[in-house]
Coordinates of C-alpha atoms in Angstrom, one line a residue:
Chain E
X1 CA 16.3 -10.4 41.4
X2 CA 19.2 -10.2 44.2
X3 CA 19.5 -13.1 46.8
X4 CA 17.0 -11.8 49.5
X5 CA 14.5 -11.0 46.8
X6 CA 14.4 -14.9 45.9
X7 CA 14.2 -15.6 49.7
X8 CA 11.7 -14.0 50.0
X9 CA 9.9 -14.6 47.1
X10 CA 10.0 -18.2 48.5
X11 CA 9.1 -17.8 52.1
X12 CA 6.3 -15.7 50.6
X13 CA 5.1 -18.5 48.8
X14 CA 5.4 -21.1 51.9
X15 CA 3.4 -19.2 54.2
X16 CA 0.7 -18.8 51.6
X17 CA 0.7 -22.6 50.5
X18 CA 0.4 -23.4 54.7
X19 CA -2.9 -21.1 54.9
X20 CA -4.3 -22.7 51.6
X21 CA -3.4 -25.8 53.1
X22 CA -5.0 -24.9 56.5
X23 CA -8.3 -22.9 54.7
X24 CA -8.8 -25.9 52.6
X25 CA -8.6 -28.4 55.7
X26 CA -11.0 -25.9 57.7
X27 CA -13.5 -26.2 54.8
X28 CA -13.6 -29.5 54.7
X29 CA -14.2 -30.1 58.3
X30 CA -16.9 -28.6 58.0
X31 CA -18.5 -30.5 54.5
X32 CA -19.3 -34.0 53.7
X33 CA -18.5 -35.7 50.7
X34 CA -21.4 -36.5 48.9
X35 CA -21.9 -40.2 47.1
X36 CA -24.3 -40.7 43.8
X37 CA -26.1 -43.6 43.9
X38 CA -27.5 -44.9 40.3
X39 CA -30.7 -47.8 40.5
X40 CA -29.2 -51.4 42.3
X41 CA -30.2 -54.0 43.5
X42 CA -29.0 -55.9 47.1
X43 CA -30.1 -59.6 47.6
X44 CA -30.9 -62.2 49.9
X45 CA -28.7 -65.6 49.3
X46 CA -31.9 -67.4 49.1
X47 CA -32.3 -65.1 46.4
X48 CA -29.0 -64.9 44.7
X49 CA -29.6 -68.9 44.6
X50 CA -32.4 -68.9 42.4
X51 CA -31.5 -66.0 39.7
X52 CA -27.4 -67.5 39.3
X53 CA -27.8 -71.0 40.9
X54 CA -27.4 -72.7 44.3
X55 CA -24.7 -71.6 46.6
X56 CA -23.7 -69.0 44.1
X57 CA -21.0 -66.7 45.4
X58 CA -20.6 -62.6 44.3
X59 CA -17.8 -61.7 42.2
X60 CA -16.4 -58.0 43.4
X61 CA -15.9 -56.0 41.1
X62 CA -14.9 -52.7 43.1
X63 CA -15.2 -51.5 46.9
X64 CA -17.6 -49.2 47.8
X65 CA -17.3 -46.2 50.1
X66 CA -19.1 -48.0 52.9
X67 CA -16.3 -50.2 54.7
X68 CA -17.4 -54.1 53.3
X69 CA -20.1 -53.2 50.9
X70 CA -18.8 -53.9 46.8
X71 CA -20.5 -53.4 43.6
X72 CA -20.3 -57.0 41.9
X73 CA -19.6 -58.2 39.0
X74 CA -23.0 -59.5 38.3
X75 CA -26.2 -57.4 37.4
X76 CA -29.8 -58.3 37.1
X77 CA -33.2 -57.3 35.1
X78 CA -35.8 -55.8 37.0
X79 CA -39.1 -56.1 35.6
X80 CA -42.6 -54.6 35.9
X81 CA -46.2 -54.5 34.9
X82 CA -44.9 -52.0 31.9
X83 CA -41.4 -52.9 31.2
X84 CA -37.9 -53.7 32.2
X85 CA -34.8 -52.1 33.3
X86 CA -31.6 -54.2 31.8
X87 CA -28.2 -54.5 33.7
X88 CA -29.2 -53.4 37.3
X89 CA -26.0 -53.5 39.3
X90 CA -26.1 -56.1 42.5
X91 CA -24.1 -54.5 45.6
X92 CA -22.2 -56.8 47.8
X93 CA -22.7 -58.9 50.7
X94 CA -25.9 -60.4 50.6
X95 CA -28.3 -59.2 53.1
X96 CA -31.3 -60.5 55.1
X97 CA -34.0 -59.3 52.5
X98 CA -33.6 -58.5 49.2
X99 CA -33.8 -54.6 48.6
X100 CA -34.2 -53.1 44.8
X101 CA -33.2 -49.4 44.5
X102 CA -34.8 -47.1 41.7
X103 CA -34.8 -43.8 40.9
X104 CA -38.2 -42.0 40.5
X105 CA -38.3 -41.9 36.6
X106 CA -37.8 -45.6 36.7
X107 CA -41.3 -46.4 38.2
X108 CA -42.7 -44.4 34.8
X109 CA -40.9 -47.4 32.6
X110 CA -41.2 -50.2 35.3
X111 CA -45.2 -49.5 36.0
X112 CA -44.4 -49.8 39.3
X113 CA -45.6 -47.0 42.2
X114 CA -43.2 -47.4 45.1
X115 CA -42.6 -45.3 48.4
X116 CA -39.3 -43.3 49.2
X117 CA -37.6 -45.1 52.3
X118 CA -34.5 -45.8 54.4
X119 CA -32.5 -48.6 53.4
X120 CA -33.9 -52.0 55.3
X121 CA -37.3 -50.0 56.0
X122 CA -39.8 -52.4 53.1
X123 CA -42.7 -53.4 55.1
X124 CA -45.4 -51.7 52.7
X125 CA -43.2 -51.1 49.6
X126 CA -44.3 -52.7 46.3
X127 CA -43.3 -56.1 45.0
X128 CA -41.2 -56.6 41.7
X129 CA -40.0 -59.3 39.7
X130 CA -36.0 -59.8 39.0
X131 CA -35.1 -62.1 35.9
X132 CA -31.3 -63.5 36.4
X133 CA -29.5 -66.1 33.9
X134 CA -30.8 -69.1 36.4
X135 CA -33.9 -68.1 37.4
X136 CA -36.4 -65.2 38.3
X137 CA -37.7 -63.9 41.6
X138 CA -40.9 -62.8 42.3
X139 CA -40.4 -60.0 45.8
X140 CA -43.2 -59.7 47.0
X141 CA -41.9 -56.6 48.6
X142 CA -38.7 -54.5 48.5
X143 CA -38.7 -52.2 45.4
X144 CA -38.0 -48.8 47.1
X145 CA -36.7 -45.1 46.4
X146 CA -34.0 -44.6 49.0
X147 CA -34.3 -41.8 51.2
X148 CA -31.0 -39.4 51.3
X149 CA -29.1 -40.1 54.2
X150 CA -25.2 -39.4 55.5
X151 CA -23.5 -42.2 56.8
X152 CA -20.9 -41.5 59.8
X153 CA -19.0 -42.5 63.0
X154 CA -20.2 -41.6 67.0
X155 CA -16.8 -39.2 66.2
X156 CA -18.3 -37.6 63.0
X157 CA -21.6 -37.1 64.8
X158 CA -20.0 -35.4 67.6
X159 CA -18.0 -33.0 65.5
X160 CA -21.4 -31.7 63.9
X161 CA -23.4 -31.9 66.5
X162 CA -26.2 -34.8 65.2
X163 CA -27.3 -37.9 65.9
X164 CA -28.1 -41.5 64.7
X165 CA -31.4 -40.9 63.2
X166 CA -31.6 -37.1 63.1
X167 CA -33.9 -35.5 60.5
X168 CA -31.1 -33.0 58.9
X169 CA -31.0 -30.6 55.6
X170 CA -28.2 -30.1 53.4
X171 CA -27.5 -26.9 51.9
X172 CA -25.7 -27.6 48.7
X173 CA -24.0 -24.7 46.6
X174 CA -24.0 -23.5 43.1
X175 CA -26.4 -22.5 40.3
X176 CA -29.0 -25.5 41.0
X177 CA -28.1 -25.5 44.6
X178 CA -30.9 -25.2 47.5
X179 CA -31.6 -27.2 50.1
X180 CA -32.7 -30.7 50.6
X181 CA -35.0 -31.4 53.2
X182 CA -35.5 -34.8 55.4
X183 CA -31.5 -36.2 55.3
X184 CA -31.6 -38.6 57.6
X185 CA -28.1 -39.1 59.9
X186 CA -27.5 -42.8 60.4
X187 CA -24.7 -43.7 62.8
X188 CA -22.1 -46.7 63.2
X189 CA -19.2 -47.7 64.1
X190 CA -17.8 -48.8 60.4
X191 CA -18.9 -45.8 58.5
X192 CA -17.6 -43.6 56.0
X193 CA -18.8 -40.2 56.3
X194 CA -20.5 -39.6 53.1
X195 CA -24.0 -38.2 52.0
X196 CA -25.8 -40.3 49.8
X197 CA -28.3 -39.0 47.0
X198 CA -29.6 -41.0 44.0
X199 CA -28.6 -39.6 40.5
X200 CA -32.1 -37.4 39.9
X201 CA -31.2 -35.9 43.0
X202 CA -27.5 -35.1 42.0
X203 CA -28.5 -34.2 39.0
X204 CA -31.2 -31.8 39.8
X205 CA -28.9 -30.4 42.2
X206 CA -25.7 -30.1 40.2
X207 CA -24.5 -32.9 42.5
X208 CA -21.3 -35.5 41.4
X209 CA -19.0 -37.9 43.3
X210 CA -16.5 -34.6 44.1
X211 CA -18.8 -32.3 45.6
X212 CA -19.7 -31.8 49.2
X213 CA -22.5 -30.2 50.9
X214 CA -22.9 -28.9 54.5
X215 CA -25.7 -29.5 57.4
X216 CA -27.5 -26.4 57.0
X217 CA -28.9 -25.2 60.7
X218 CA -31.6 -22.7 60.3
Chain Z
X1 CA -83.9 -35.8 64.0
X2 CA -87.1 -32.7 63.8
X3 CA -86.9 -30.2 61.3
X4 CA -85.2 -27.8 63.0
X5 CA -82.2 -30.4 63.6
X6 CA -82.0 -30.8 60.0
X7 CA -82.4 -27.4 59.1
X8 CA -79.7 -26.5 61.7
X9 CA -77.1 -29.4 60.2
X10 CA -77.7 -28.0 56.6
X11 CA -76.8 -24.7 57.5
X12 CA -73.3 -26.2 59.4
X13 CA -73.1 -27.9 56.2
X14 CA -73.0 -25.1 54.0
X15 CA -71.2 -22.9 56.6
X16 CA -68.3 -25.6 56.4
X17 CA -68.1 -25.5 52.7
X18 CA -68.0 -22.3 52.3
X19 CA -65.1 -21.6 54.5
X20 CA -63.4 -24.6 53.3
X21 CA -63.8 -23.3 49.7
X22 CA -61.7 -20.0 50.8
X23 CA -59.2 -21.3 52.7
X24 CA -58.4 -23.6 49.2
X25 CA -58.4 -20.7 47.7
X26 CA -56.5 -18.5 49.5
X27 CA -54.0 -21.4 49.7
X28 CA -53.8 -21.4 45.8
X29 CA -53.4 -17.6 45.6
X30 CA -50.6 -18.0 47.4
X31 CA -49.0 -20.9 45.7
X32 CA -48.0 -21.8 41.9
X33 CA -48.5 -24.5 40.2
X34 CA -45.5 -26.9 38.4
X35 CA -44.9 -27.6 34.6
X36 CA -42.5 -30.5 34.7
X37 CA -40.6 -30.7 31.3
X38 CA -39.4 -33.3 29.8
X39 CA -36.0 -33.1 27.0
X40 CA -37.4 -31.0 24.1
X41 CA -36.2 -29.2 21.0
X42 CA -37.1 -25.8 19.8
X43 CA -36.1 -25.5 15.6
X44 CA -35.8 -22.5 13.3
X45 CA -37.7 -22.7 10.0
X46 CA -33.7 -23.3 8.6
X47 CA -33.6 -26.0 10.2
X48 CA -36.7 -27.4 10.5
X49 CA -36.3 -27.3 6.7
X50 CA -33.5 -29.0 6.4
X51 CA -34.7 -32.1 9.1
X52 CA -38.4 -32.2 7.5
X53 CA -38.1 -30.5 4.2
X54 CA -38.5 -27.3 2.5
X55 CA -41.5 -24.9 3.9
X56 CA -42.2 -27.7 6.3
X57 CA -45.0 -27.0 9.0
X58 CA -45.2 -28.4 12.3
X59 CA -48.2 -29.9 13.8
X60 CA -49.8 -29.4 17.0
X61 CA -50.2 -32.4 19.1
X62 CA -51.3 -30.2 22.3
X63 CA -51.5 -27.1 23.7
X64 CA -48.8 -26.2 26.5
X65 CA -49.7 -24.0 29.5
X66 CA -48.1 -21.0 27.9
X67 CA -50.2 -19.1 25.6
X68 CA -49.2 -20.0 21.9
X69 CA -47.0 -22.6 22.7
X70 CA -47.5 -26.4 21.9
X71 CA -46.1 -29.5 21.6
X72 CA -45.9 -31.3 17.9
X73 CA -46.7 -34.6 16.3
X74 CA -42.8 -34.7 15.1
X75 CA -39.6 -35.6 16.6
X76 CA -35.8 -35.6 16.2
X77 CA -33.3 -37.7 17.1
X78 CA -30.5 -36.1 19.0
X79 CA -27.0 -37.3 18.5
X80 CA -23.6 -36.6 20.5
X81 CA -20.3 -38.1 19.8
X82 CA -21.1 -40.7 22.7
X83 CA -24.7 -41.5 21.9
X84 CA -28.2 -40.7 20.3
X85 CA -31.7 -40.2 22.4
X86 CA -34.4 -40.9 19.4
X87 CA -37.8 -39.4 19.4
X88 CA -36.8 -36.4 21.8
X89 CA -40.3 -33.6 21.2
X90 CA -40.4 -30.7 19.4
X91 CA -42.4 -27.6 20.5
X92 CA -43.8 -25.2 18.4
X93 CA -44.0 -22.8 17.2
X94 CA -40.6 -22.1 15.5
X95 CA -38.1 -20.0 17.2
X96 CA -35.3 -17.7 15.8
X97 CA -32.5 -20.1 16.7
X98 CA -32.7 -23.8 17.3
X99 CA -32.2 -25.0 21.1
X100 CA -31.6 -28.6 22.2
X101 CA -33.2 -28.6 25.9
X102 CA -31.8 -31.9 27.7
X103 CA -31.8 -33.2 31.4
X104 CA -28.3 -33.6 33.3
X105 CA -28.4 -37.4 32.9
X106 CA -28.5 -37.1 29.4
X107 CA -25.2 -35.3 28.9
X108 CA -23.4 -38.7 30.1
X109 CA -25.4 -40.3 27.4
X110 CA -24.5 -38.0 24.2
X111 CA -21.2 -37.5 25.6
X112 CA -21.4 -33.8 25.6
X113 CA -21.0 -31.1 27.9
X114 CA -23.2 -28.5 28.1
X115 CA -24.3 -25.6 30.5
X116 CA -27.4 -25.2 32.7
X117 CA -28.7 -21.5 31.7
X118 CA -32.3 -19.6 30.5
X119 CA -33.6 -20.6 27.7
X120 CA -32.5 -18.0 24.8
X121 CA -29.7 -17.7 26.4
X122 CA -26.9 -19.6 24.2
X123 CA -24.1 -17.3 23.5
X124 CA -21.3 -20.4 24.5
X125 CA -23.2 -23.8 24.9
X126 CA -22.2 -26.4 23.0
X127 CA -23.0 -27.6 19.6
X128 CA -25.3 -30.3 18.8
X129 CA -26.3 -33.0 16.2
X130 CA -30.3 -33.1 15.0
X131 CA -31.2 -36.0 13.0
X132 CA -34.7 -35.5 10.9
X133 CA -36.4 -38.0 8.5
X134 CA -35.3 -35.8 5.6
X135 CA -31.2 -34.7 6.6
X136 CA -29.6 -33.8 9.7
X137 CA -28.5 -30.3 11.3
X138 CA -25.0 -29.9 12.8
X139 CA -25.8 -26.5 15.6
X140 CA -22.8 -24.7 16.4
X141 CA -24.5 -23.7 19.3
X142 CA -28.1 -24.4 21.3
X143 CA -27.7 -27.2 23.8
X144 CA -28.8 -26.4 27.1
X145 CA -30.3 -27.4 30.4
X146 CA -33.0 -25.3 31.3
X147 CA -32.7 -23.2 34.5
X148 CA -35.7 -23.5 36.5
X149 CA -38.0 -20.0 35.9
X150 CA -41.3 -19.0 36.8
X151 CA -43.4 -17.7 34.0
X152 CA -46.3 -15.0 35.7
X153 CA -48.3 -11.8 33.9
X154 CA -47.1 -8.3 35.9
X155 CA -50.4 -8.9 37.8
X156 CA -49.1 -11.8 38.8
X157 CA -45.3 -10.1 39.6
X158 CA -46.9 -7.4 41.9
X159 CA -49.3 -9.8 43.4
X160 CA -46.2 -12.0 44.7
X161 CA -44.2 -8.8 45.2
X162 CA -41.0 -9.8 42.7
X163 CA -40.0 -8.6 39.5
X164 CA -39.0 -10.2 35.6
X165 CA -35.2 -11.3 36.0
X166 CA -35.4 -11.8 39.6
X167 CA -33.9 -14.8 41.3
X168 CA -35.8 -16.1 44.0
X169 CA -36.2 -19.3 45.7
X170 CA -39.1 -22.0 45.7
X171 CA -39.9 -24.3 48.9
X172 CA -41.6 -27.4 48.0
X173 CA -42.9 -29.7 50.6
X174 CA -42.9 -33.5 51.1
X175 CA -40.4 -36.1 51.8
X176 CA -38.3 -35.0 49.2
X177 CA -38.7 -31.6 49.9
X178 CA -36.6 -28.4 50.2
X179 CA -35.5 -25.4 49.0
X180 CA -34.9 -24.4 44.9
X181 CA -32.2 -21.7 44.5
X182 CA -32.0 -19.5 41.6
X183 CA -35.1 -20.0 40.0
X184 CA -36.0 -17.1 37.7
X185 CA -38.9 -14.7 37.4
X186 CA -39.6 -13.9 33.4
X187 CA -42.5 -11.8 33.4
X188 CA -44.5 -11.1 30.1
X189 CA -48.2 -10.1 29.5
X190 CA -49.3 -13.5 27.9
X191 CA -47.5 -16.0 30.4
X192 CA -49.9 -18.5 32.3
X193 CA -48.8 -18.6 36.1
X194 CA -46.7 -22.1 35.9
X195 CA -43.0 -22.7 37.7
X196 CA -41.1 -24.9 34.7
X197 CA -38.6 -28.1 36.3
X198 CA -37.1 -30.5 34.4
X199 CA -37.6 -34.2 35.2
X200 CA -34.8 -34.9 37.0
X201 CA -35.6 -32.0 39.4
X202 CA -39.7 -32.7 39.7
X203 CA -38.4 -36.5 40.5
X204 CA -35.6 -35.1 43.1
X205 CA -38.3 -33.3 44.9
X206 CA -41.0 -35.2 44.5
X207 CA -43.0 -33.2 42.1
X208 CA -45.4 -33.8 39.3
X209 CA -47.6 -31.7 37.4
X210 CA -50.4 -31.8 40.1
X211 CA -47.6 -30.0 42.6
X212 CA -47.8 -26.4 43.8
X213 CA -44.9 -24.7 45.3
X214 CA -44.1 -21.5 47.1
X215 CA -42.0 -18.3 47.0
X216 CA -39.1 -18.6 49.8
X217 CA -38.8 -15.5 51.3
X218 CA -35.8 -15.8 54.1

């Protein structure tokens, strides 16, 4: 190869890494990054008090996605009628009512019928028991299946045309792809965009922490 | 009330049923019922010799929905380089080759990766550890997760207008509803009208083995 043949060899290649660049940007203005959720647990301090001991304080052990929120260092063992589920993860802060997240298969082992609902929604859902090394707490409500939801900012609502609270379906891609029904858009000021599913749900759909799905408008 | 009253309410009565009875049915004839499947193993007689003994016979615990097919008294233990799931079902009767059918979630748990394709179909999936009470079996090949299908009779195929091999999609409604992409049609004369899930996707939709879904036409 001469001179000019390298040159243009290499502005060839430029121009081509600019539109992947651009195509790939494009793309992923228009997906959301989707998060897996496995079974946790979030508590109330009152809570947190009795299963590790007064004025006990959560130990991060990583951030989360959501600005603030951590998984901890500490874990639980949630228990039904039938059986228990060892080492539930606690998520960080503490919150106003203590909320335990299972997947559907867990209620099989737990005993436990439950209701799928949004995050903070309990009043109806079933009671559990939670056995800590201090203590044991007996809900009497809170054991829930969340609902799939996307998380976003007034900016991120804007670009795709939704609102807090809209009723949304995700079209997701690949040889167990579909679509998923009943996504619920919830909007503040501190969020990551991100689309959370539970791990039956990402598994069934060939879901992981590196995919992303679209809003499907039909 | 006079007689005429309660000859006139009896008739409404009877009208009402009636009508109900053929809308339900009409409904059904238009619908097909789930068969939610749990991680199972299919043996060869090689195998199943070398896991149970020489000339070993299975034994029927039940019937399955498909003609012929049923699930057995015995189980294996399945073993990956990461982990082991004990008492995992086998279904008889025995098949040419030996195929390891497991969920998503399990893969994490064996440490192996495997492929989602139709059952039969395991030119290139990954090898496999069975573990019997009378020796183990070390498959080159045969571990899979199942891709949904829809077993129906050709009455059945030309009654919902589709074909064996065709690749349709299912809507299923509910909460946790949606659409199912790339669910297969596998027509044969002694099928029993039943769409097969795995667990993780019955739980991701919300379905059990009471559920009926649709053919999406869009």
């Amino acid at each position: 190869m001469d001179q000019c043949d390298v040159l243009i060899k290499l502005l060839m290649e430029a121009v081509k890494q600019e539109t992947d660049q651009k195509k790939s940007a494009e793309e992923a203005a228009d997906t959301i990054p989707v998060g897996v959720s496995n079974r946790h647990v979030h508590l109330s301090q009152t809570d947190l008090d009795r299963l590790f001991g007064a004025g006990y304080q959560l130990n991060k052990m990583k951030d989360l996605s959501q600005p603030g929120q951590y998984a901890c260092k500490e874990t639980v063992t949630v228990c039904g009628p039938k059986g228990a589920i060892e080492k539930v993860r606690i998520l960080g802060p503490v919150r106003k009512q203590t909320q335990v997240e299972i997947l559907a298969g867990d209620c099989f082992k737990l005993g436990a019928k439950t209701q799928t609902c949004l995050s903070g929604e309990l009043a109806g859902t079933a009671g559990i028991t939670l056995v800590g090394p201090k203590g044991s707490v007996q809900a009497a409500e809170g054991l829930m299946i969340a609902q799939r939801h996307i998380h976003m900012t007034p900016a991120d609502a804007e670009r795709f045309g939704v609102h807090d609270g809209e009723n949304v379906c995700l079209e997701v891609e690949g040889l167990r792809g579909g679509i998923l029904a009943n996504t619920i858009v919830r909007v503040t000021a501190q969020s990551g965009l991100e689309c959370h599913v539970d791990t039956e749900e990402a598994n069934a759909f060939g879901l992981d922490g590196t995919s992303r799905v679209k809003i499907w408008k039909h």
